[in-house]
Amino acid sequence: DAMVIQNPRYQVTQFGKPVTLSCSQTLNHNVMYWYQQKSSQAPKLLFHYYDKDFNNEADTPDNFQSRRPNTSFCFLDIRSPGLGDAAMYLCATSSAGTGLAGWEQFFGPGTRLTVL
Amino acid sequence: KNEVEQSPQNLTAQEGEFITINCSYSVGISALHWLQQHPGGGIVSLFMLSSGKKKHGRLIATINIQEKHSSLHITASHPRDSAVYICAVPEPIQGAQKLVFGQGTRLTINP
């Protein structure tokens, strides 16, 4: 089945130690999104890629970076994780095609990040 | 910017009860998403609808574009339906659509 896969599902890192989260998709979608979801809060968009074009949300801290080496893969890099970065990180994709179907977002299972 | 409000924020019911979760938004849209998130889990898309009604199994979603309101109904609720239900509306961003989320409704179904 076509899907969005995130690895790892659980990540523990130390304060200040860089960490990379991975997302891959078999849907061949143009758009990939990274959301941050803190406990009991709604997801918050960090950035998205339209093909290779990177688009950062205005309030995303510089500590968060992303790479998309090809259509299938997208990475979230946290350069110096702080305690406040502990959250669920969700990857999503959409086709950006014409019509309503292009707007539907398909989510991965998420990576839960713990910062010690 | 669209404001998305859900009610109730928390809902506890007995197995078998009919459940209704409401969502209203402030700016006209062409489609609305209903999403489900189990505790500690990822997000699953339940529906994306632009008009009328959609049904998947025991779940029914309706939308009234003129009134800027949508409802999610669960018939014959079951403990496995316990989850957070989130409505979200799209907002255009560069080449894509960003989702503006409601605060979620935490549903607990007791056996």
mmCIF file with all atom_site columns, C-alpha atoms in Angstrom:
data_model
loop_
_atom_site.group_PDB
_atom_site.id
_atom_site.type_symbol
_atom_site.label_atom_id
_atom_site.label_alt_id
_atom_site.label_comp_id
_atom_site.label_asym_id
_atom_site.label_entity_id
_atom_site.label_seq_id
_atom_site.pdbx_PDB_ins_code
_atom_site.Cartn_x
_atom_site.Cartn_y
_atom_site.Cartn_z
_atom_site.occupancy
_atom_site.B_iso_or_equiv
_atom_site.pdbx_formal_charge
_atom_site.auth_seq_id
_atom_site.auth_comp_id
_atom_site.auth_asym_id
_atom_site.auth_atom_id
_atom_site.pdbx_PDB_model_num
ATOM 1   C CA . ASP A 1 1   ? 0.000   0.000  0.000  1.00 0.00 ? 1   ASP A CA 1
ATOM 2   C CA . ALA A 1 2   ? 1.144   3.520  -0.756 1.00 0.00 ? 2   ALA A CA 1
ATOM 3   C CA . MET A 1 3   ? 1.990   5.278  2.434  1.00 0.00 ? 3   MET A CA 1
ATOM 4   C CA . VAL A 1 4   ? 3.948   7.788  4.469  1.00 0.00 ? 4   VAL A CA 1
ATOM 5   C CA . ILE A 1 5   ? 6.623   6.262  6.691  1.00 0.00 ? 5   ILE A CA 1
ATOM 6   C CA . GLN A 1 6   ? 8.465   7.940  9.522  1.00 0.00 ? 6   GLN A CA 1
ATOM 7   C CA . ASN A 1 7   ? 11.594  6.714  11.258 1.00 0.00 ? 7   ASN A CA 1
ATOM 8   C CA . PRO A 1 8   ? 12.256  6.305  14.034 1.00 0.00 ? 8   PRO A CA 1
ATOM 9   C CA . ARG A 1 9   ? 8.891   6.136  15.787 1.00 0.00 ? 9   ARG A CA 1
ATOM 10  C CA . TYR A 1 10  ? 10.531  7.124  19.067 1.00 0.00 ? 10  TYR A CA 1
ATOM 11  C CA . GLN A 1 11  ? 13.710  9.158  19.426 1.00 0.00 ? 11  GLN A CA 1
ATOM 12  C CA . VAL A 1 12  ? 15.495  10.092 22.609 1.00 0.00 ? 12  VAL A CA 1
ATOM 13  C CA . THR A 1 13  ? 18.245  12.680 22.471 1.00 0.00 ? 13  THR A CA 1
ATOM 14  C CA . GLN A 1 14  ? 20.223  14.755 24.907 1.00 0.00 ? 14  GLN A CA 1
ATOM 15  C CA . PHE A 1 15  ? 19.908  18.473 25.326 1.00 0.00 ? 15  PHE A CA 1
ATOM 16  C CA . GLY A 1 16  ? 21.943  20.109 22.565 1.00 0.00 ? 16  GLY A CA 1
ATOM 17  C CA . LYS A 1 17  ? 22.715  16.897 20.671 1.00 0.00 ? 17  LYS A CA 1
ATOM 18  C CA . PRO A 1 18  ? 21.687  17.138 17.002 1.00 0.00 ? 18  PRO A CA 1
ATOM 19  C CA . VAL A 1 19  ? 18.994  14.788 15.830 1.00 0.00 ? 19  VAL A CA 1
ATOM 20  C CA . THR A 1 20  ? 17.561  13.881 12.418 1.00 0.00 ? 20  THR A CA 1
ATOM 21  C CA . LEU A 1 21  ? 14.067  12.559 11.789 1.00 0.00 ? 21  LEU A CA 1
ATOM 22  C CA . SER A 1 22  ? 13.192  10.833 8.552  1.00 0.00 ? 22  SER A CA 1
ATOM 23  C CA . CYS A 1 23  ? 10.091  10.707 6.382  1.00 0.00 ? 23  CYS A CA 1
ATOM 24  C CA . SER A 1 24  ? 9.558   8.745  3.205  1.00 0.00 ? 24  SER A CA 1
ATOM 25  C CA . GLN A 1 25  ? 6.553   8.392  0.940  1.00 0.00 ? 25  GLN A CA 1
ATOM 26  C CA . THR A 1 26  ? 5.493   6.012  -1.785 1.00 0.00 ? 26  THR A CA 1
ATOM 27  C CA . LEU A 1 27  ? 2.668   8.262  -2.983 1.00 0.00 ? 27  LEU A CA 1
ATOM 28  C CA . ASN A 1 28  ? 4.873   10.259 -5.374 1.00 0.00 ? 28  ASN A CA 1
ATOM 29  C CA . HIS A 1 29  ? 3.390   13.463 -3.977 1.00 0.00 ? 29  HIS A CA 1
ATOM 30  C CA . ASN A 1 30  ? 4.874   16.850 -4.813 1.00 0.00 ? 30  ASN A CA 1
ATOM 31  C CA . VAL A 1 31  ? 4.366   18.387 -1.390 1.00 0.00 ? 31  VAL A CA 1
ATOM 32  C CA . MET A 1 32  ? 5.830   17.234 1.899  1.00 0.00 ? 32  MET A CA 1
ATOM 33  C CA . TYR A 1 33  ? 5.094   18.937 5.238  1.00 0.00 ? 33  TYR A CA 1
ATOM 34  C CA . TRP A 1 34  ? 6.619   18.804 8.689  1.00 0.00 ? 34  TRP A CA 1
ATOM 35  C CA . TYR A 1 35  ? 4.368   19.548 11.667 1.00 0.00 ? 35  TYR A CA 1
ATOM 36  C CA . GLN A 1 36  ? 5.267   19.807 15.331 1.00 0.00 ? 36  GLN A CA 1
ATOM 37  C CA . GLN A 1 37  ? 2.645   18.725 17.852 1.00 0.00 ? 37  GLN A CA 1
ATOM 38  C CA . LYS A 1 38  ? 3.187   19.342 21.545 1.00 0.00 ? 38  LYS A CA 1
ATOM 39  C CA . SER A 1 39  ? 1.151   17.583 24.193 1.00 0.00 ? 39  SER A CA 1
ATOM 40  C CA . SER A 1 40  ? -2.575  18.398 24.033 1.00 0.00 ? 40  SER A CA 1
ATOM 41  C CA . GLN A 1 41  ? -2.023  20.978 21.294 1.00 0.00 ? 41  GLN A CA 1
ATOM 42  C CA . ALA A 1 42  ? -2.940  21.126 17.643 1.00 0.00 ? 42  ALA A CA 1
ATOM 43  C CA . PRO A 1 43  ? -0.197  20.397 15.113 1.00 0.00 ? 43  PRO A CA 1
ATOM 44  C CA . LYS A 1 44  ? 1.830   23.409 14.008 1.00 0.00 ? 44  LYS A CA 1
ATOM 45  C CA . LEU A 1 45  ? 3.328   23.618 10.543 1.00 0.00 ? 45  LEU A CA 1
ATOM 46  C CA . LEU A 1 46  ? 7.108   24.101 10.599 1.00 0.00 ? 46  LEU A CA 1
ATOM 47  C CA . PHE A 1 47  ? 7.799   24.084 6.851  1.00 0.00 ? 47  PHE A CA 1
ATOM 48  C CA . HIS A 1 48  ? 6.881   22.419 3.596  1.00 0.00 ? 48  HIS A CA 1
ATOM 49  C CA . TYR A 1 49  ? 8.461   21.505 0.306  1.00 0.00 ? 49  TYR A CA 1
ATOM 50  C CA . TYR A 1 50  ? 6.794   21.917 -3.044 1.00 0.00 ? 50  TYR A CA 1
ATOM 51  C CA . ASP A 1 51  ? 9.050   19.678 -5.111 1.00 0.00 ? 51  ASP A CA 1
ATOM 52  C CA . LYS A 1 52  ? 12.488  21.067 -4.252 1.00 0.00 ? 52  LYS A CA 1
ATOM 53  C CA . ASP A 1 53  ? 11.219  24.481 -3.194 1.00 0.00 ? 53  ASP A CA 1
ATOM 54  C CA . PHE A 1 54  ? 11.560  24.927 0.539  1.00 0.00 ? 54  PHE A CA 1
ATOM 55  C CA . ASN A 1 55  ? 9.053   27.120 2.378  1.00 0.00 ? 55  ASN A CA 1
ATOM 56  C CA . ASN A 1 56  ? 9.642   28.036 5.991  1.00 0.00 ? 56  ASN A CA 1
ATOM 57  C CA . GLU A 1 57  ? 6.863   29.253 8.278  1.00 0.00 ? 57  GLU A CA 1
ATOM 58  C CA . ALA A 1 58  ? 7.714   32.693 9.625  1.00 0.00 ? 58  ALA A CA 1
ATOM 59  C CA . ASP A 1 59  ? 7.794   31.573 13.246 1.00 0.00 ? 59  ASP A CA 1
ATOM 60  C CA . THR A 1 60  ? 9.805   28.368 12.790 1.00 0.00 ? 60  THR A CA 1
ATOM 61  C CA . PRO A 1 61  ? 13.007  28.652 14.849 1.00 0.00 ? 61  PRO A CA 1
ATOM 62  C CA . ASP A 1 62  ? 16.358  28.560 13.039 1.00 0.00 ? 62  ASP A CA 1
ATOM 63  C CA . ASN A 1 63  ? 17.166  25.484 15.098 1.00 0.00 ? 63  ASN A CA 1
ATOM 64  C CA . PHE A 1 64  ? 14.940  23.497 12.734 1.00 0.00 ? 64  PHE A CA 1
ATOM 65  C CA . GLN A 1 65  ? 16.191  22.690 9.252  1.00 0.00 ? 65  GLN A CA 1
ATOM 66  C CA . SER A 1 66  ? 14.990  20.363 6.537  1.00 0.00 ? 66  SER A CA 1
ATOM 67  C CA . ARG A 1 67  ? 16.342  18.527 3.512  1.00 0.00 ? 67  ARG A CA 1
ATOM 68  C CA . ARG A 1 68  ? 14.568  16.867 0.628  1.00 0.00 ? 68  ARG A CA 1
ATOM 69  C CA . PRO A 1 69  ? 17.127  14.989 -1.470 1.00 0.00 ? 69  PRO A CA 1
ATOM 70  C CA . ASN A 1 70  ? 14.495  13.475 -3.760 1.00 0.00 ? 70  ASN A CA 1
ATOM 71  C CA . THR A 1 71  ? 10.720  13.184 -4.176 1.00 0.00 ? 71  THR A CA 1
ATOM 72  C CA . SER A 1 72  ? 10.426  10.272 -1.764 1.00 0.00 ? 72  SER A CA 1
ATOM 73  C CA . PHE A 1 73  ? 12.457  11.431 1.221  1.00 0.00 ? 73  PHE A CA 1
ATOM 74  C CA . CYS A 1 74  ? 12.390  14.411 3.536  1.00 0.00 ? 74  CYS A CA 1
ATOM 75  C CA . PHE A 1 75  ? 14.438  14.954 6.695  1.00 0.00 ? 75  PHE A CA 1
ATOM 76  C CA . LEU A 1 76  ? 13.935  17.173 9.716  1.00 0.00 ? 76  LEU A CA 1
ATOM 77  C CA . ASP A 1 77  ? 17.155  18.240 11.423 1.00 0.00 ? 77  ASP A CA 1
ATOM 78  C CA . ILE A 1 78  ? 17.108  19.762 14.887 1.00 0.00 ? 78  ILE A CA 1
ATOM 79  C CA . ARG A 1 79  ? 20.528  21.296 15.352 1.00 0.00 ? 79  ARG A CA 1
ATOM 80  C CA . SER A 1 80  ? 20.522  21.825 19.104 1.00 0.00 ? 80  SER A CA 1
ATOM 81  C CA . PRO A 1 81  ? 17.426  20.339 20.713 1.00 0.00 ? 81  PRO A CA 1
ATOM 82  C CA . GLY A 1 82  ? 16.110  22.037 23.802 1.00 0.00 ? 82  GLY A CA 1
ATOM 83  C CA . LEU A 1 83  ? 13.678  20.697 26.355 1.00 0.00 ? 83  LEU A CA 1
ATOM 84  C CA . GLY A 1 84  ? 10.935  22.707 24.644 1.00 0.00 ? 84  GLY A CA 1
ATOM 85  C CA . ASP A 1 85  ? 11.445  20.765 21.417 1.00 0.00 ? 85  ASP A CA 1
ATOM 86  C CA . ALA A 1 86  ? 10.104  17.566 22.935 1.00 0.00 ? 86  ALA A CA 1
ATOM 87  C CA . ALA A 1 87  ? 7.048   16.826 20.839 1.00 0.00 ? 87  ALA A CA 1
ATOM 88  C CA . MET A 1 88  ? 5.483   14.559 18.243 1.00 0.00 ? 88  MET A CA 1
ATOM 89  C CA . TYR A 1 89  ? 6.802   15.381 14.771 1.00 0.00 ? 89  TYR A CA 1
ATOM 90  C CA . LEU A 1 90  ? 4.407   14.575 11.967 1.00 0.00 ? 90  LEU A CA 1
ATOM 91  C CA . CYS A 1 91  ? 5.225   14.317 8.289  1.00 0.00 ? 91  CYS A CA 1
ATOM 92  C CA . ALA A 1 92  ? 2.456   14.695 5.730  1.00 0.00 ? 92  ALA A CA 1
ATOM 93  C CA . THR A 1 93  ? 2.182   14.746 1.961  1.00 0.00 ? 93  THR A CA 1
ATOM 94  C CA . SER A 1 94  ? -0.223  16.027 -0.655 1.00 0.00 ? 94  SER A CA 1
ATOM 95  C CA . SER A 1 95  ? -0.281  15.807 -4.411 1.00 0.00 ? 95  SER A CA 1
ATOM 96  C CA . ALA A 1 96  ? -0.985  19.504 -5.044 1.00 0.00 ? 96  ALA A CA 1
ATOM 97  C CA . GLY A 1 97  ? -2.936  18.362 -8.079 1.00 0.00 ? 97  GLY A CA 1
ATOM 98  C CA . THR A 1 98  ? -5.881  20.229 -9.446 1.00 0.00 ? 98  THR A CA 1
ATOM 99  C CA . GLY A 1 99  ? -9.205  19.941 -7.721 1.00 0.00 ? 99  GLY A CA 1
ATOM 100 C CA . LEU A 1 100 ? -10.123 18.847 -4.273 1.00 0.00 ? 100 LEU A CA 1
ATOM 101 C CA . ALA A 1 101 ? -8.050  15.659 -4.266 1.00 0.00 ? 101 ALA A CA 1
ATOM 102 C CA . GLY A 1 102 ? -4.904  17.750 -4.439 1.00 0.00 ? 102 GLY A CA 1
ATOM 103 C CA . TRP A 1 103 ? -5.672  19.234 -1.063 1.00 0.00 ? 103 TRP A CA 1
ATOM 104 C CA . GLU A 1 104 ? -5.953  16.031 0.928  1.00 0.00 ? 104 GLU A CA 1
ATOM 105 C CA . GLN A 1 105 ? -3.033  15.476 3.259  1.00 0.00 ? 105 GLN A CA 1
ATOM 106 C CA . PHE A 1 106 ? -1.735  12.021 4.146  1.00 0.00 ? 106 PHE A CA 1
ATOM 107 C CA . PHE A 1 107 ? 0.013   11.766 7.492  1.00 0.00 ? 107 PHE A CA 1
ATOM 108 C CA . GLY A 1 108 ? 2.747   9.476  8.707  1.00 0.00 ? 108 GLY A CA 1
ATOM 109 C CA . PRO A 1 109 ? 2.557   7.823  12.145 1.00 0.00 ? 109 PRO A CA 1
ATOM 110 C CA . GLY A 1 110 ? 4.810   10.461 13.694 1.00 0.00 ? 110 GLY A CA 1
ATOM 111 C CA . THR A 1 111 ? 8.088   10.442 15.608 1.00 0.00 ? 111 THR A CA 1
ATOM 112 C CA . ARG A 1 112 ? 7.900   11.139 19.320 1.00 0.00 ? 112 ARG A CA 1
ATOM 113 C CA . LEU A 1 113 ? 10.988  13.073 20.372 1.00 0.00 ? 113 LEU A CA 1
ATOM 114 C CA . THR A 1 114 ? 12.149  13.097 23.978 1.00 0.00 ? 114 THR A CA 1
ATOM 115 C CA . VAL A 1 115 ? 14.901  15.501 25.043 1.00 0.00 ? 115 VAL A CA 1
ATOM 116 C CA . LEU A 1 116 ? 16.784  14.631 28.236 1.00 0.00 ? 116 LEU A CA 1
ATOM 117 C CA . LYS B 2 1   ? -6.796  33.896 8.880  1.00 0.00 ? 1   LYS B CA 1
ATOM 118 C CA . ASN B 2 2   ? -9.393  31.250 9.487  1.00 0.00 ? 2   ASN B CA 1
ATOM 119 C CA . GLU B 2 3   ? -10.446 30.527 13.038 1.00 0.00 ? 3   GLU B CA 1
ATOM 120 C CA . VAL B 2 4   ? -11.634 26.969 13.641 1.00 0.00 ? 4   VAL B CA 1
ATOM 121 C CA . GLU B 2 5   ? -13.708 26.166 16.709 1.00 0.00 ? 5   GLU B CA 1
ATOM 122 C CA . GLN B 2 6   ? -14.776 22.714 17.835 1.00 0.00 ? 6   GLN B CA 1
ATOM 123 C CA . SER B 2 7   ? -17.283 21.661 20.435 1.00 0.00 ? 7   SER B CA 1
ATOM 124 C CA . PRO B 2 8   ? -17.325 19.994 22.793 1.00 0.00 ? 8   PRO B CA 1
ATOM 125 C CA . GLN B 2 9   ? -13.670 19.884 23.824 1.00 0.00 ? 9   GLN B CA 1
ATOM 126 C CA . ASN B 2 10  ? -14.239 16.702 25.818 1.00 0.00 ? 10  ASN B CA 1
ATOM 127 C CA . LEU B 2 11  ? -16.972 14.125 25.445 1.00 0.00 ? 11  LEU B CA 1
ATOM 128 C CA . THR B 2 12  ? -17.567 10.961 27.443 1.00 0.00 ? 12  THR B CA 1
ATOM 129 C CA . ALA B 2 13  ? -20.309 8.547  26.433 1.00 0.00 ? 13  ALA B CA 1
ATOM 130 C CA . GLN B 2 14  ? -21.399 4.960  26.880 1.00 0.00 ? 14  GLN B CA 1
ATOM 131 C CA . GLU B 2 15  ? -20.867 2.315  24.253 1.00 0.00 ? 15  GLU B CA 1
ATOM 132 C CA . GLY B 2 16  ? -23.650 2.378  21.694 1.00 0.00 ? 16  GLY B CA 1
ATOM 133 C CA . GLU B 2 17  ? -24.493 6.048  22.021 1.00 0.00 ? 17  GLU B CA 1
ATOM 134 C CA . PHE B 2 18  ? -24.812 8.378  19.033 1.00 0.00 ? 18  PHE B CA 1
ATOM 135 C CA . ILE B 2 19  ? -22.008 10.945 19.055 1.00 0.00 ? 19  ILE B CA 1
ATOM 136 C CA . THR B 2 20  ? -21.950 14.399 17.481 1.00 0.00 ? 20  THR B CA 1
ATOM 137 C CA . ILE B 2 21  ? -18.911 16.675 17.275 1.00 0.00 ? 21  ILE B CA 1
ATOM 138 C CA . ASN B 2 22  ? -19.285 20.155 15.838 1.00 0.00 ? 22  ASN B CA 1
ATOM 139 C CA . CYS B 2 23  ? -16.893 22.414 13.956 1.00 0.00 ? 23  CYS B CA 1
ATOM 140 C CA . SER B 2 24  ? -17.316 25.997 12.833 1.00 0.00 ? 24  SER B CA 1
ATOM 141 C CA . TYR B 2 25  ? -14.936 28.226 10.937 1.00 0.00 ? 25  TYR B CA 1
ATOM 142 C CA . SER B 2 26  ? -14.791 31.922 10.222 1.00 0.00 ? 26  SER B CA 1
ATOM 143 C CA . VAL B 2 27  ? -13.695 32.237 6.588  1.00 0.00 ? 27  VAL B CA 1
ATOM 144 C CA . GLY B 2 28  ? -15.369 30.551 3.633  1.00 0.00 ? 28  GLY B CA 1
ATOM 145 C CA . ILE B 2 29  ? -13.616 27.451 2.348  1.00 0.00 ? 29  ILE B CA 1
ATOM 146 C CA . SER B 2 30  ? -14.048 24.880 -0.365 1.00 0.00 ? 30  SER B CA 1
ATOM 147 C CA . ALA B 2 31  ? -13.329 21.800 1.744  1.00 0.00 ? 31  ALA B CA 1
ATOM 148 C CA . LEU B 2 32  ? -12.926 20.665 5.322  1.00 0.00 ? 32  LEU B CA 1
ATOM 149 C CA . HIS B 2 33  ? -11.007 17.756 6.847  1.00 0.00 ? 33  HIS B CA 1
ATOM 150 C CA . TRP B 2 34  ? -11.959 15.529 9.730  1.00 0.00 ? 34  TRP B CA 1
ATOM 151 C CA . LEU B 2 35  ? -8.999  13.761 11.304 1.00 0.00 ? 35  LEU B CA 1
ATOM 152 C CA . GLN B 2 36  ? -8.594  11.172 14.045 1.00 0.00 ? 36  GLN B CA 1
ATOM 153 C CA . GLN B 2 37  ? -5.703  10.804 16.463 1.00 0.00 ? 37  GLN B CA 1
ATOM 154 C CA . HIS B 2 38  ? -5.451  7.991  19.000 1.00 0.00 ? 38  HIS B CA 1
ATOM 155 C CA . PRO B 2 39  ? -3.511  8.699  22.214 1.00 0.00 ? 39  PRO B CA 1
ATOM 156 C CA . GLY B 2 40  ? 0.185   8.909  21.446 1.00 0.00 ? 40  GLY B CA 1
ATOM 157 C CA . GLY B 2 41  ? -0.463  8.117  17.814 1.00 0.00 ? 41  GLY B CA 1
ATOM 158 C CA . GLY B 2 42  ? -0.315  9.687  14.409 1.00 0.00 ? 42  GLY B CA 1
ATOM 159 C CA . ILE B 2 43  ? -3.105  11.373 12.511 1.00 0.00 ? 43  ILE B CA 1
ATOM 160 C CA . VAL B 2 44  ? -5.505  9.529  10.229 1.00 0.00 ? 44  VAL B CA 1
ATOM 161 C CA . SER B 2 45  ? -7.630  11.350 7.694  1.00 0.00 ? 45  SER B CA 1
ATOM 162 C CA . LEU B 2 46  ? -11.290 10.364 8.054  1.00 0.00 ? 46  LEU B CA 1
ATOM 163 C CA . PHE B 2 47  ? -12.998 12.659 5.574  1.00 0.00 ? 47  PHE B CA 1
ATOM 164 C CA . MET B 2 48  ? -12.403 15.546 3.271  1.00 0.00 ? 48  MET B CA 1
ATOM 165 C CA . LEU B 2 49  ? -15.668 17.087 2.180  1.00 0.00 ? 49  LEU B CA 1
ATOM 166 C CA . SER B 2 50  ? -16.808 20.119 0.303  1.00 0.00 ? 50  SER B CA 1
ATOM 167 C CA . SER B 2 51  ? -20.600 19.795 0.437  1.00 0.00 ? 51  SER B CA 1
ATOM 168 C CA . GLY B 2 52  ? -23.417 17.685 1.745  1.00 0.00 ? 52  GLY B CA 1
ATOM 169 C CA . LYS B 2 53  ? -22.638 14.472 3.525  1.00 0.00 ? 53  LYS B CA 1
ATOM 170 C CA . LYS B 2 54  ? -20.117 11.611 3.459  1.00 0.00 ? 54  LYS B CA 1
ATOM 171 C CA . LYS B 2 55  ? -20.364 8.248  5.186  1.00 0.00 ? 55  LYS B CA 1
ATOM 172 C CA . HIS B 2 56  ? -17.705 5.633  5.996  1.00 0.00 ? 56  HIS B CA 1
ATOM 173 C CA . GLY B 2 57  ? -19.028 2.772  8.049  1.00 0.00 ? 57  GLY B CA 1
ATOM 174 C CA . ARG B 2 58  ? -20.337 4.190  11.326 1.00 0.00 ? 58  ARG B CA 1
ATOM 175 C CA . LEU B 2 59  ? -18.916 7.651  10.672 1.00 0.00 ? 59  LEU B CA 1
ATOM 176 C CA . ILE B 2 60  ? -20.910 10.386 8.976  1.00 0.00 ? 60  ILE B CA 1
ATOM 177 C CA . ALA B 2 61  ? -19.676 13.888 8.199  1.00 0.00 ? 61  ALA B CA 1
ATOM 178 C CA . THR B 2 62  ? -21.836 16.769 7.064  1.00 0.00 ? 62  THR B CA 1
ATOM 179 C CA . ILE B 2 63  ? -20.979 20.268 6.003  1.00 0.00 ? 63  ILE B CA 1
ATOM 180 C CA . ASN B 2 64  ? -22.988 23.434 5.444  1.00 0.00 ? 64  ASN B CA 1
ATOM 181 C CA . ILE B 2 65  ? -20.773 25.797 3.454  1.00 0.00 ? 65  ILE B CA 1
ATOM 182 C CA . GLN B 2 66  ? -23.180 28.733 3.789  1.00 0.00 ? 66  GLN B CA 1
ATOM 183 C CA . GLU B 2 67  ? -23.307 28.451 7.581  1.00 0.00 ? 67  GLU B CA 1
ATOM 184 C CA . LYS B 2 68  ? -19.570 27.614 7.854  1.00 0.00 ? 68  LYS B CA 1
ATOM 185 C CA . HIS B 2 69  ? -20.324 24.583 9.963  1.00 0.00 ? 69  HIS B CA 1
ATOM 186 C CA . SER B 2 70  ? -19.573 20.880 9.878  1.00 0.00 ? 70  SER B CA 1
ATOM 187 C CA . SER B 2 71  ? -20.503 17.955 12.088 1.00 0.00 ? 71  SER B CA 1
ATOM 188 C CA . LEU B 2 72  ? -19.005 14.524 12.614 1.00 0.00 ? 72  LEU B CA 1
ATOM 189 C CA . HIS B 2 73  ? -21.374 11.813 13.805 1.00 0.00 ? 73  HIS B CA 1
ATOM 190 C CA . ILE B 2 74  ? -20.541 8.361  15.100 1.00 0.00 ? 74  ILE B CA 1
ATOM 191 C CA . THR B 2 75  ? -23.344 5.825  15.234 1.00 0.00 ? 75  THR B CA 1
ATOM 192 C CA . ALA B 2 76  ? -23.284 2.850  17.622 1.00 0.00 ? 76  ALA B CA 1
ATOM 193 C CA . SER B 2 77  ? -20.133 4.150  19.300 1.00 0.00 ? 77  SER B CA 1
ATOM 194 C CA . HIS B 2 78  ? -17.530 1.660  20.509 1.00 0.00 ? 78  HIS B CA 1
ATOM 195 C CA . PRO B 2 79  ? -14.605 1.965  22.942 1.00 0.00 ? 79  PRO B CA 1
ATOM 196 C CA . ARG B 2 80  ? -12.196 1.740  19.991 1.00 0.00 ? 80  ARG B CA 1
ATOM 197 C CA . ASP B 2 81  ? -13.649 5.056  18.782 1.00 0.00 ? 81  ASP B CA 1
ATOM 198 C CA . SER B 2 82  ? -11.991 6.724  21.778 1.00 0.00 ? 82  SER B CA 1
ATOM 199 C CA . ALA B 2 83  ? -9.589  9.245  20.265 1.00 0.00 ? 83  ALA B CA 1
ATOM 200 C CA . VAL B 2 84  ? -9.142  12.940 19.574 1.00 0.00 ? 84  VAL B CA 1
ATOM 201 C CA . TYR B 2 85  ? -11.150 14.143 16.590 1.00 0.00 ? 85  TYR B CA 1
ATOM 202 C CA . ILE B 2 86  ? -9.855  17.210 14.814 1.00 0.00 ? 86  ILE B CA 1
ATOM 203 C CA . CYS B 2 87  ? -11.400 19.331 12.110 1.00 0.00 ? 87  CYS B CA 1
ATOM 204 C CA . ALA B 2 88  ? -9.109  21.321 9.861  1.00 0.00 ? 88  ALA B CA 1
ATOM 205 C CA . VAL B 2 89  ? -9.530  23.739 6.986  1.00 0.00 ? 89  VAL B CA 1
ATOM 206 C CA . PRO B 2 90  ? -7.051  24.469 4.202  1.00 0.00 ? 90  PRO B CA 1
ATOM 207 C CA . GLU B 2 91  ? -5.285  27.792 3.838  1.00 0.00 ? 91  GLU B CA 1
ATOM 208 C CA . PRO B 2 92  ? -3.303  28.507 0.674  1.00 0.00 ? 92  PRO B CA 1
ATOM 209 C CA . ILE B 2 93  ? 0.475   28.682 0.987  1.00 0.00 ? 93  ILE B CA 1
ATOM 210 C CA . GLN B 2 94  ? 3.183   28.578 -1.655 1.00 0.00 ? 94  GLN B CA 1
ATOM 211 C CA . GLY B 2 95  ? 2.183   25.804 -4.028 1.00 0.00 ? 95  GLY B CA 1
ATOM 212 C CA . ALA B 2 96  ? 0.217   23.939 -1.386 1.00 0.00 ? 96  ALA B CA 1
ATOM 213 C CA . GLN B 2 97  ? -2.444  24.074 1.296  1.00 0.00 ? 97  GLN B CA 1
ATOM 214 C CA . LYS B 2 98  ? -1.641  24.519 4.982  1.00 0.00 ? 98  LYS B CA 1
ATOM 215 C CA . LEU B 2 99  ? -4.115  23.013 7.433  1.00 0.00 ? 99  LEU B CA 1
ATOM 216 C CA . VAL B 2 100 ? -5.574  25.242 10.127 1.00 0.00 ? 100 VAL B CA 1
ATOM 217 C CA . PHE B 2 101 ? -6.625  22.911 12.924 1.00 0.00 ? 101 PHE B CA 1
ATOM 218 C CA . GLY B 2 102 ? -9.353  23.114 15.512 1.00 0.00 ? 102 GLY B CA 1
ATOM 219 C CA . GLN B 2 103 ? -8.365  22.411 19.082 1.00 0.00 ? 103 GLN B CA 1
ATOM 220 C CA . GLY B 2 104 ? -9.720  18.868 18.900 1.00 0.00 ? 104 GLY B CA 1
ATOM 221 C CA . THR B 2 105 ? -12.444 16.959 20.712 1.00 0.00 ? 105 THR B CA 1
ATOM 222 C CA . ARG B 2 106 ? -11.294 14.253 23.084 1.00 0.00 ? 106 ARG B CA 1
ATOM 223 C CA . LEU B 2 107 ? -13.833 11.423 22.894 1.00 0.00 ? 107 LEU B CA 1
ATOM 224 C CA . THR B 2 108 ? -13.976 8.644  25.466 1.00 0.00 ? 108 THR B CA 1
ATOM 225 C CA . ILE B 2 109 ? -16.394 5.751  24.975 1.00 0.00 ? 109 ILE B CA 1
ATOM 226 C CA . ASN B 2 110 ? -16.891 3.605  28.051 1.00 0.00 ? 110 ASN B CA 1
ATOM 227 C CA . PRO B 2 111 ? -17.888 -0.046 27.719 1.00 0.00 ? 111 PRO B CA 1
#
